[in-house]
Structures are given as structure tokens and as C-alpha cells.
Amino acid sequence: MAENQTNDGTVAMTSWQLNGQEVENPTGMTIMEAAKEHGIEIPCFCYHPGLSIAGNCRICMVESNRSRKPVISCSEKIADGLEIETESELAVSSRNSVMEFQLINHPLDCPVCDKAGECTLQDHSYEHGPDRSRFVEDKNIRHTKELGPNISIWGNRCIVCTRCIRFCDEISGTSELCIVERGDRSVVDVFPEIPIDNQLAGNTVDICPVGALISHDFKYEARVWNMDRKDSVCGGCSRGCNVEVETLDGFVKRLMPRENLEVNDWWMCDEGRYGWRHLYADDRLSQATRDGTALADDSATAALEQLLSESGPVAFLIDPFLTCEEMHLVQGLAASRPGSSVGGWLPEDGIAANFPSGFKISAAKYPNRAGAEHIFGDQVFGNDATELQKALVSSDFNTVVAFCGGHLSSGPGESWAKALSSTPTSIIFSVKSGPWLEGASLVLPATAPIEKDGTWINEDGRLQRTRSCWNPGTEPFSVELVRLQTLQNALGIRGRSLSAAGIFRELAANNDSFAGHNHSDLGSPGLLLSERPAGIAMDGGSE
Amino acid sequence: MTFRKILTQHIAEDDCHTLSFYQRNGGYSQAQKSLKEDQPDDLIELVKAANLRGRGGAGFPTGVKWSFVPKSSDKPKYLVVNADESEPGTFKDRVIMEKNPHLLLEGILICCKAVNIQTAYIYIRGEFVFATQRLQQAIDEAYEAGILGNDCLGSGLSIDVTVHRGAGAYICGEETGMLTSLEGDRGQPKLKPPFPAIEGVFGCPTVVNNVETLANLPYILEIGAEAYCAIGPEKSPGPKLFCVSGHVENPGTFELPMGIPLRKLIDEHAGGVWKGRKLKAVIPGGSSAHVLTADECDVAMDIESLTAAGTMLGSAGIIVMDDSTCMVDALVNLMRFYHHESCGQCTPCREGTGWLEKIVHRIAHGDGRMEDLDLVLDVCDRMVGKTICALADAAAFPAQSFVTKFQDDFVAAIQNGGSPAWKKRHPSAVGGTASHG
Ligand SMILES: Cc1cc2nc3c(=O)[nH]c(=O)nc-3n(C[C@H](O)[C@H](O)[C@H](O)COP(=O)(O)O)c2cc1C
Ligand code: SF4
Ligand code: SF4
Ligand code: SF4
Ligand code: FES
């Protein structure tokens, strides 16, 4: 496959010169990629590692001994004997020229531009641009208009890099975007009557190097440098796209995909991207109640202790939104109440989608089915919800603890509500309020996926670390991880509370599937459960 | 040896465009023989030996270009004939297509034989409605007569020719822009490499040749490489169509041997500068070529001589300007064209063409500043050689040479509050009031 693979399986290398130094890189690399390996970052606008090469912005021009004219390093490949200068007079003046051209018609409305602070044009301008303009003419005006339900184009800012167009052609395969007009009137548009409205559309805003594509959701919401960022994983489906959750003063403002070539490349779907709105939905449950009466947070934990310490065998109803760590705590609780059992329901399957680029959306609209199966066994989730409900009604459990975590799911449904209310003591952790909470003995607000700290296992069996969008200690209410450990402490099955990483260590020590793994070795691409981190003994505490 | 017209010999005759006329005058005999008897490689060698240079503008050796096409490829190969003819000042391919379309078709057959091609497209600019009709008539006749289609001229080869009309864009004359347009996309050039010979239209090996280039092939087969090389300078020989427009008494398309002196072309063939005026400037090779001053016009019209004179033969569109011409106004006109026609994908061309037009326009309209002259040259420097296709260079070359060679006109426009024509129309305008910067 790779053009640098030799017959004996080694990687063929090319020797070339970079700024006077002899260097080597795998054959077939572009100058830009290869230079980066030697610590030289050549600026780019139109280049994006996930898209085809357009070579139109010309900012990446460098001097080559093979060409009279400067060459573009995003497309030109390294070759034996090639000599490249990135800082020669020609290279520098070519770069400066492109910057001057990019800026002459640009409105420079950074103070009101959502991209400011993460704008490639700003960054390159600072480094390579002129400090004043020689352009005394009137600037061109291009259209500002809605392109679709979530996206608008601010044409004056567009640098015509065509990243967004290539995205729709190559990644989503929907081809809604195009350039209209020519020359310096060129601007991105949609075809008449066909808005950009595909499942991946939001990514075009991320990859727009400037503030030309604007997300309605984020418009004027925050200055990007003021936001806090957390590396999280989207819980919208079993793909588990890596995301960055950005918050301002304790409010989520935006989700952005985080590069993970094993899972989501550079992308995420719109359902996941805009899903955070559910955190602030009107039906979000924020108040603990005991038999319908509001409880303070501490008293809620106390009530939980009281109910469980008095209970006989408990039916734990889990859902695939819990992290592995939370599940491990549930398992500990179940083991401490003899006769207890753990089962669960799965929200109904959604629709899967496969895109030409290989990007996938899973039909399983929850993040951690695989984790539950590794912890509780393959049979933990019945595929027939009514079966489970019947079992619950006919059994002699007098206490049920249910987790109702899916912020996207509409709740467990009517039959479940009935089953729960027919059990003498029902304790429900729920993200949303809804009819299933009626008649419950104790209702506890639960955390939504991006609020959780822990690990999930995606549909490929990849163990991934997700971090809560909140800073430690600023959660609006106790997370399950804390609440369940406090409970375990009170019931005498645990001595002290641990972090998510500590709980995971316990899990890894007690469950062969997880043996050898730990949070700190997961890194950003995560690890397949079957590939343990290097240097860890395989018997890593299986007893 | 006296020069014999090959491309336009009969164009005064009423029915010169018909198949019967063409065949009566020996037409298709070269293709007939070649399709049956010649080996493709021998044809390529012949065209190389004849030093046939592309007539589209770049002057690339045609035989060499053909030899880049892979001999064995599991993909089909294509010939795309560049009939976009959109370089300002150029109207030569049109004459061939309107008056001698079968000559082009015969050239196409020979090229297809040499490169093993079965499908040819003629990409013709949309404005050429009459030429399109003539071409289509000729193609229909040729199919009817068994010259095109299956078993062309009894050779057993099958060659199809399709005319494809463009929508009228200069950039669709640039070869990769043309191929993109032919594929049905927005006409804009592609990154090279890969070159069309390796990966052209529909991702397949493609020969791109200009109409006039192909129209030379039957004659090369007829007289052989040596005799062909004897017509004009050896390195760029052959009969050539020169389009003369502008301030001459007798504008038109003239078929003459390569290397004809420019002055002779203007004075003897085009009837000299009109109205008894004096020559001021000549653009020798389509608007993208550097302009020549009257003093520089003692030059031979061939590729090497014009390159040595710091300009180019280009498309051989010769635009003659007399001494009443204001070079500022002329340049505004050219810059408006390039600004309008830039496809807009490369930053230096997209922004540079617009900027140049705005500056020159401002100078012509009385708001020029002395520093604008350096600015124009600097903007040009920042465009040349930094883009995907040569349109940016094509826009910069006239700007550079107009401003340097006719600086007086520009200085006068700056100092007098605009070009003479502008002043005449706006007598009360006060010049030199530019308060920018
Ligand atoms: C901006 C631009 C416009 C061009 N327009 C034409 C054209 O109208 N007709 C043409 O034959 N070649 C045109 N060319 C040249 C073609 O790219 C190409 O070199 C030529 O068609 C090759 O044919 P030839 O080798 O037979 O000359 C243009 C080139 C550029 C850069
Ligand atoms: S796109 Fe970038 S440079 Fe332009 S206004 Fe926005 S932040 Fe500023
Ligand atoms: S809208 Fe943004 S991504 Fe699209 S072409 Fe313009 S600058 Fe590039
Ligand atoms: S040089 Fe100009 S016309 Fe050519 S590809 Fe670039 S922008 Fe388009
Ligand atoms: S990054 Fe290379 S041309 Fe745009």
C-alpha cells in the first residue's frame, strides 16, 4: 500500500536537504509533512491532513533547487538530492506576498469575529504579514447569508481555501457547497434551494481557517481565549468521537472534534456536536426528591444510604451511559447485597451512517455497551425490555436502583415506569425528569455523558478516557462517582473515596478484561482493550 | 522556395469548408495513407523531427508532448483539441474551423493514430456559434463518408470526434482548466503534476493540442520533416497564422512563414499604421505578451526571436497601437480583462488581478500617485511564478511592460489628473487630489 514500503518490509527513506541540513524522511512524504518532523512548521491555509490537496492558497511556498519558481510544500514531495530553503529571501518574500494579498480585501473585523483567537489568518498575519497595508482601494464586498439551518457564510472573510467544499465532497459526500463567481468576487455558497444540512455539516465551521463559516449555535457566544477546555468523548453513540468541550464561566458553549485517527479522524457529527444543549433543557432534572419532596444534596446521599442499608436483595438496572468506573462501583454494591442482580435496558437502536471518507455514526446511541458486557457479562442487557420488566415485577426484589442516564434518550418508557413504581423501594438516578420518576422513593439527578469522568469502550473495543466538562469541585451536583463511593463508605465496603483513575485501577486489578490498563497510559487515541500498554506485565494483578 | 499557404490557401472559395472541396484538393490523402501504413512511433518521431511547436501559446514541441503519453495504459486515452481561442487579439483557429474544418479533422486523425487514441473532443468557446456549426457539419460529413467512426478511411481504426462548447471563459483555454470544464466542473486549472499526458481528462492520459497545431500535421506528412523545417527558422518552423488587429489599415489573419519580420507583417500585409499615424507600441503575441515599443519592432516573428526580445510569440495575436494611444487607458482595459477572468483559486492571482485593475483605473481616472508605479511593479513581482496556472503571469506581464516602457504616459496621467480621454470627458475634474495612504 504505502509507496515507501520496500520488499523486506522496511520503510524506504529519502535523503534531502532542509535549510542546509542533510535530513532523511520516509519516501513519499510531502515537504510540509517531512519538514514538520524536523521541527519546521511551514504555514498553510488550504492544506488539511484529512482532505485532498488543493494547493490554492500558496502560503506554503518554499525555495527549491529543482525549480526556478517557488514550490508549494503541501503538494511537492521530497526527493533524493532535493534542497529546500524555508527561510531564504525567495521563500520569505513569497510567504509575505501571499499574506499581503490575503489581507487586502479582508475586513479585519477581528473584534467582532467569532474566529478571532483561533484564526489561521490572524496567526499567520502576526508571523508573516506586513504591519501596514499598501492597499488604498475600496475593499470588495461579498455576501453574508445563511447556508443552512446551522451555518452562515460571512463572505468578506472567506479566503477561498475550499476546505469546506472539499469536506462536503470528500468526507460527508454531500457536495452542497461550491464557489460562486470568479476572481476576487469568489465566495462560498450553496446551490439554490439546497441548504447545507448534512449530518457532518458542523465540521466545515471548524476547518474554516477564518471566521467565514459561522455556526449559529456559537455566534457571539464567547471569545475563544476565555474558554476552558476539556478532552472528552462524545456519548451520543458507540463510535465515541473524541471531543473538546469548551466552557465559559461554568457553561458549555461549544463542542469541537478532537483528532483521533483510530476513531473519528478530525470530525464529529452534528447530533453529537449540538447535543450539549440537553444539559440545559427544561426537563433536565436538577433536584433530588424523596417521595416527592425536595431534598438538599447531602440529605439525598444520606437518604440513599438509609434506603440501601435497610434493603434486602437489590435489582440494579444499569444503562450503557455509565462509565466503566461507575459500573465497577455498581458491581461492588451488588456484591455487598447478597441475592442482588444487575441487568439493564438498551435504548432502541438508531440509524447508522457510513460516509465515503470512512467516518461512521453508530446505530447504538449510547457510549458503553461493551464496557458493561466486560464488567457484568454478555447477558447484562436483555434485548427485550418487556422481558426484563416482567422479571422485575414477578421477582421478590423489594428495592430497585435504576440509572437513567441517556441525555438523548426519551427515558425508559411507560412499562418501565410501571415496573419501577410497583417495586416497594425504587431509587432512580436520572438525567431528565419524566413520568418514570412518578412514585419513586428517591430521585437523584444524574450526570450526562460529557459531565462524566472515566472510561468508555466504543464499538471497536477501544477503551477511551473521557473527562468531565466541569472543573473538579464545580459540578452543579454530586456526580455518581462521588455519590456511589460515599454510599460504599457508609455501607462499610470501601475505606476511602478515590478518583476515577483510582477506581479504574481497582477494576483493572479485579477484571481480566481490563488487566494491564490504566488511565495514564490511554493517551489520546485510547487503546483497544486487547492491546495493553507497553511495559505492563500481563498478569497485572489479575488476582 | 516560395511560401505556399497551407492552412488558408482556399478560404476565399465559397465551398471551401465542404468535404467535397477538401477532397478535390487532395484532402484526407495523408490521413488515409498514414492510418493504414504508419507506425505510431514513426509518426511521433516525424513530428519531433519537424520541430512542430504548439500554436496555442506555450510553443511546446508537439512530438515531445505526445511521447509523454504512456504507451501501455489500461485506461482510455483522449485527445482534447483546444479551440477555446480566448486570448485577446487572437482569431486564427476560428478561420481554420470556419473555412477549413476538414483540415483540423485530418490533423486529429493523424494525432489519434500517433498516440493510439480513439476519442477526441474539440473544446470550442461558446461564442463561436458559426464555427461550431461549420465544425459539426464537417464532422457529420466525415462520419457519413466513413472518415470518422468505425473503420476510419478503411483503416480498421475507430476514432470518434465530439464538439463540446464552453460557456465563454478565458481560463477554459488553459489546458487543465479546459479539461475540468470538459469534465463538467467549474472551469479552473488543476495542480500540475500530474500533467495531462499522464492524468488528463477523466483521470486518463490526454493529449491537448491547439487547433492550428493539429492543422499542420497533414502538411508535415506530405512534405516531410526536412522540408517543413526549411520553412522559417529551423527551431520553430512552419506556416503560421498571424492575427493583426488595432490601428492598421488592413487588419486580419495572415498566413506567412514563421520568422516573418514584424515590421513587414504590419507594413506590407496589414497595410501599415492607419490614418498615416506613427507606430507607438505592438503587443506581439496576444495580450499576455510583454508589449514592444516602436523601436523594438525590428524583430522576427518566431518563438526564439521574440523570446530573445523579452516577449513571446504566444498566440500570435498582434495588437498594433498608434501614437494617439494612451497606454494607461489601454492597460486599464487589459487589467479589467484579467481581473474579470481570473478563476480566483490562487491567492496571488485572485487578489493581485483585482488590485492591479484598481490601481491602474485610479491612475487613469485622476487619482494616481507617483508611488503607484512602483506598487504596480511590486504587485506583479508578487504574482509571477507563484500560482497554479500562468494566468497570473499573463496579467502581470503587460502591467510590467506597459508601466516600465511607457512610464511617461503614466506619469502624465498622474500629474495631469487622469488620462487624456478621461480629462476630455471630465474637463472640470481636479487631478492629483488623491489623499490616500
Ligand atoms: C490563461 C491561459 C489561457 C490559454 N488559452 C488558450 C486558448 O485559448 N487556446 C489554446 O490553444 N491554448 C491556450 N492556452 C495554452 C494551453 O494551456 C495549452 O498550452 C495549449 O492548448 C497546448 O496546445 P499546443 O501545444 O498545441 O499549443 C492558454 C494558456 C493559459 C495559461
Ligand atoms: S477571520 Fe480571522 S482575521 Fe478575519 S476577522 Fe475573523 S479573526 Fe480576524
Ligand atoms: S468559507 Fe472558510 S473554509 Fe470555506 S473556502 Fe472560505 S475560508 Fe475556506
Ligand atoms: S493563476 Fe489565476 S486563473 Fe490560474 S488557477 Fe490561479 S487563480 Fe486561477
Ligand atoms: S497550504 Fe500549500 S498551497 Fe495552501
PDB file of N, CA and C and ligand atoms in Angstrom, chain B residues 171 189 342-346 349-350 387-392, ligand 4:
ATOM      1  N   ILE B 171     -10.227  31.297 -18.905  1.00  0.00           N
ATOM      2  CA  ILE B 171      -9.475  30.292 -18.161  1.00  0.00           C
ATOM      3  C   ILE B 171      -9.740  28.883 -18.696  1.00  0.00           C
ATOM      4  N   PRO B 189      -8.122  25.651 -13.399  1.00  0.00           N
ATOM      5  CA  PRO B 189      -6.946  24.802 -13.616  1.00  0.00           C
ATOM      6  C   PRO B 189      -6.674  23.853 -12.454  1.00  0.00           C
ATOM      7  N   SER B 342      -9.768  35.912 -14.014  1.00  0.00           N
ATOM      8  CA  SER B 342      -9.060  35.062 -13.035  1.00  0.00           C
ATOM      9  C   SER B 342     -10.063  34.104 -12.409  1.00  0.00           C
ATOM     10  N   CYS B 343      -9.715  32.839 -12.363  1.00  0.00           N
ATOM     11  CA  CYS B 343     -10.675  31.884 -11.788  1.00  0.00           C
ATOM     12  C   CYS B 343     -10.789  32.085 -10.296  1.00  0.00           C
ATOM     13  N   GLY B 344      -9.748  32.643  -9.704  1.00  0.00           N
ATOM     14  CA  GLY B 344      -9.863  33.017  -8.299  1.00  0.00           C
ATOM     15  C   GLY B 344      -9.376  31.988  -7.304  1.00  0.00           C
ATOM     16  N   GLN B 345      -8.832  30.870  -7.774  1.00  0.00           N
ATOM     17  CA  GLN B 345      -8.429  29.912  -6.743  1.00  0.00           C
ATOM     18  C   GLN B 345      -7.098  30.248  -6.065  1.00  0.00           C
ATOM     19  N   CYS B 346      -6.123  30.774  -6.795  1.00  0.00           N
ATOM     20  CA  CYS B 346      -4.841  31.073  -6.137  1.00  0.00           C
ATOM     21  C   CYS B 346      -4.864  32.480  -5.571  1.00  0.00           C
ATOM     22  N   CYS B 349      -3.177  35.490  -7.665  1.00  0.00           N
ATOM     23  CA  CYS B 349      -3.891  35.871  -8.881  1.00  0.00           C
ATOM     24  C   CYS B 349      -5.244  36.465  -8.542  1.00  0.00           C
ATOM     25  N   ARG B 350      -5.951  35.812  -7.636  1.00  0.00           N
ATOM     26  CA  ARG B 350      -7.275  36.301  -7.242  1.00  0.00           C
ATOM     27  C   ARG B 350      -7.191  37.738  -6.754  1.00  0.00           C
ATOM     28  N   THR B 387       1.658  30.827  -8.882  1.00  0.00           N
ATOM     29  CA  THR B 387       0.267  30.384  -8.965  1.00  0.00           C
ATOM     30  C   THR B 387       0.142  29.045  -9.680  1.00  0.00           C
ATOM     31  N   ILE B 388      -1.059  28.504  -9.705  1.00  0.00           N
ATOM     32  CA  ILE B 388      -1.295  27.191 -10.300  1.00  0.00           C
ATOM     33  C   ILE B 388      -1.136  27.247 -11.818  1.00  0.00           C
ATOM     34  N   CYS B 389      -1.702  28.270 -12.443  1.00  0.00           N
ATOM     35  CA  CYS B 389      -1.564  28.355 -13.893  1.00  0.00           C
ATOM     36  C   CYS B 389      -0.904  29.673 -14.256  1.00  0.00           C
ATOM     37  N   ALA B 390      -0.744  29.895 -15.533  1.00  0.00           N
ATOM     38  CA  ALA B 390       0.022  31.060 -15.980  1.00  0.00           C
ATOM     39  C   ALA B 390      -0.827  32.314 -16.149  1.00  0.00           C
ATOM     40  N   LEU B 391      -2.093  32.276 -15.726  1.00  0.00           N
ATOM     41  CA  LEU B 391      -2.899  33.486 -15.915  1.00  0.00           C
ATOM     42  C   LEU B 391      -2.347  34.654 -15.092  1.00  0.00           C
ATOM     43  N   ALA B 392      -1.829  34.350 -13.915  1.00  0.00           N
ATOM     44  CA  ALA B 392      -1.284  35.437 -13.093  1.00  0.00           C
ATOM     45  C   ALA B 392      -0.106  36.091 -13.812  1.00  0.00           C
TER      46      ALA B 392
HETATM   47  S1  SF4 C   4      -3.353  31.592 -11.629  1.00  0.00           S
HETATM   48 FE1  SF4 C   4      -5.325  32.626 -11.559  1.00  0.00          FE
HETATM   49  S2  SF4 C   4      -6.522  31.692 -13.183  1.00  0.00           S
HETATM   50 FE2  SF4 C   4      -4.752  30.355 -12.823  1.00  0.00          FE
HETATM   51  S3  SF4 C   4      -5.503  28.866 -11.368  1.00  0.00           S
HETATM   52 FE3  SF4 C   4      -4.627  30.503 -10.180  1.00  0.00          FE
HETATM   53  S4  SF4 C   4      -6.332  31.887  -9.747  1.00  0.00           S
HETATM   54 FE4  SF4 C   4      -6.969  30.535 -11.365  1.00  0.00          FE
END
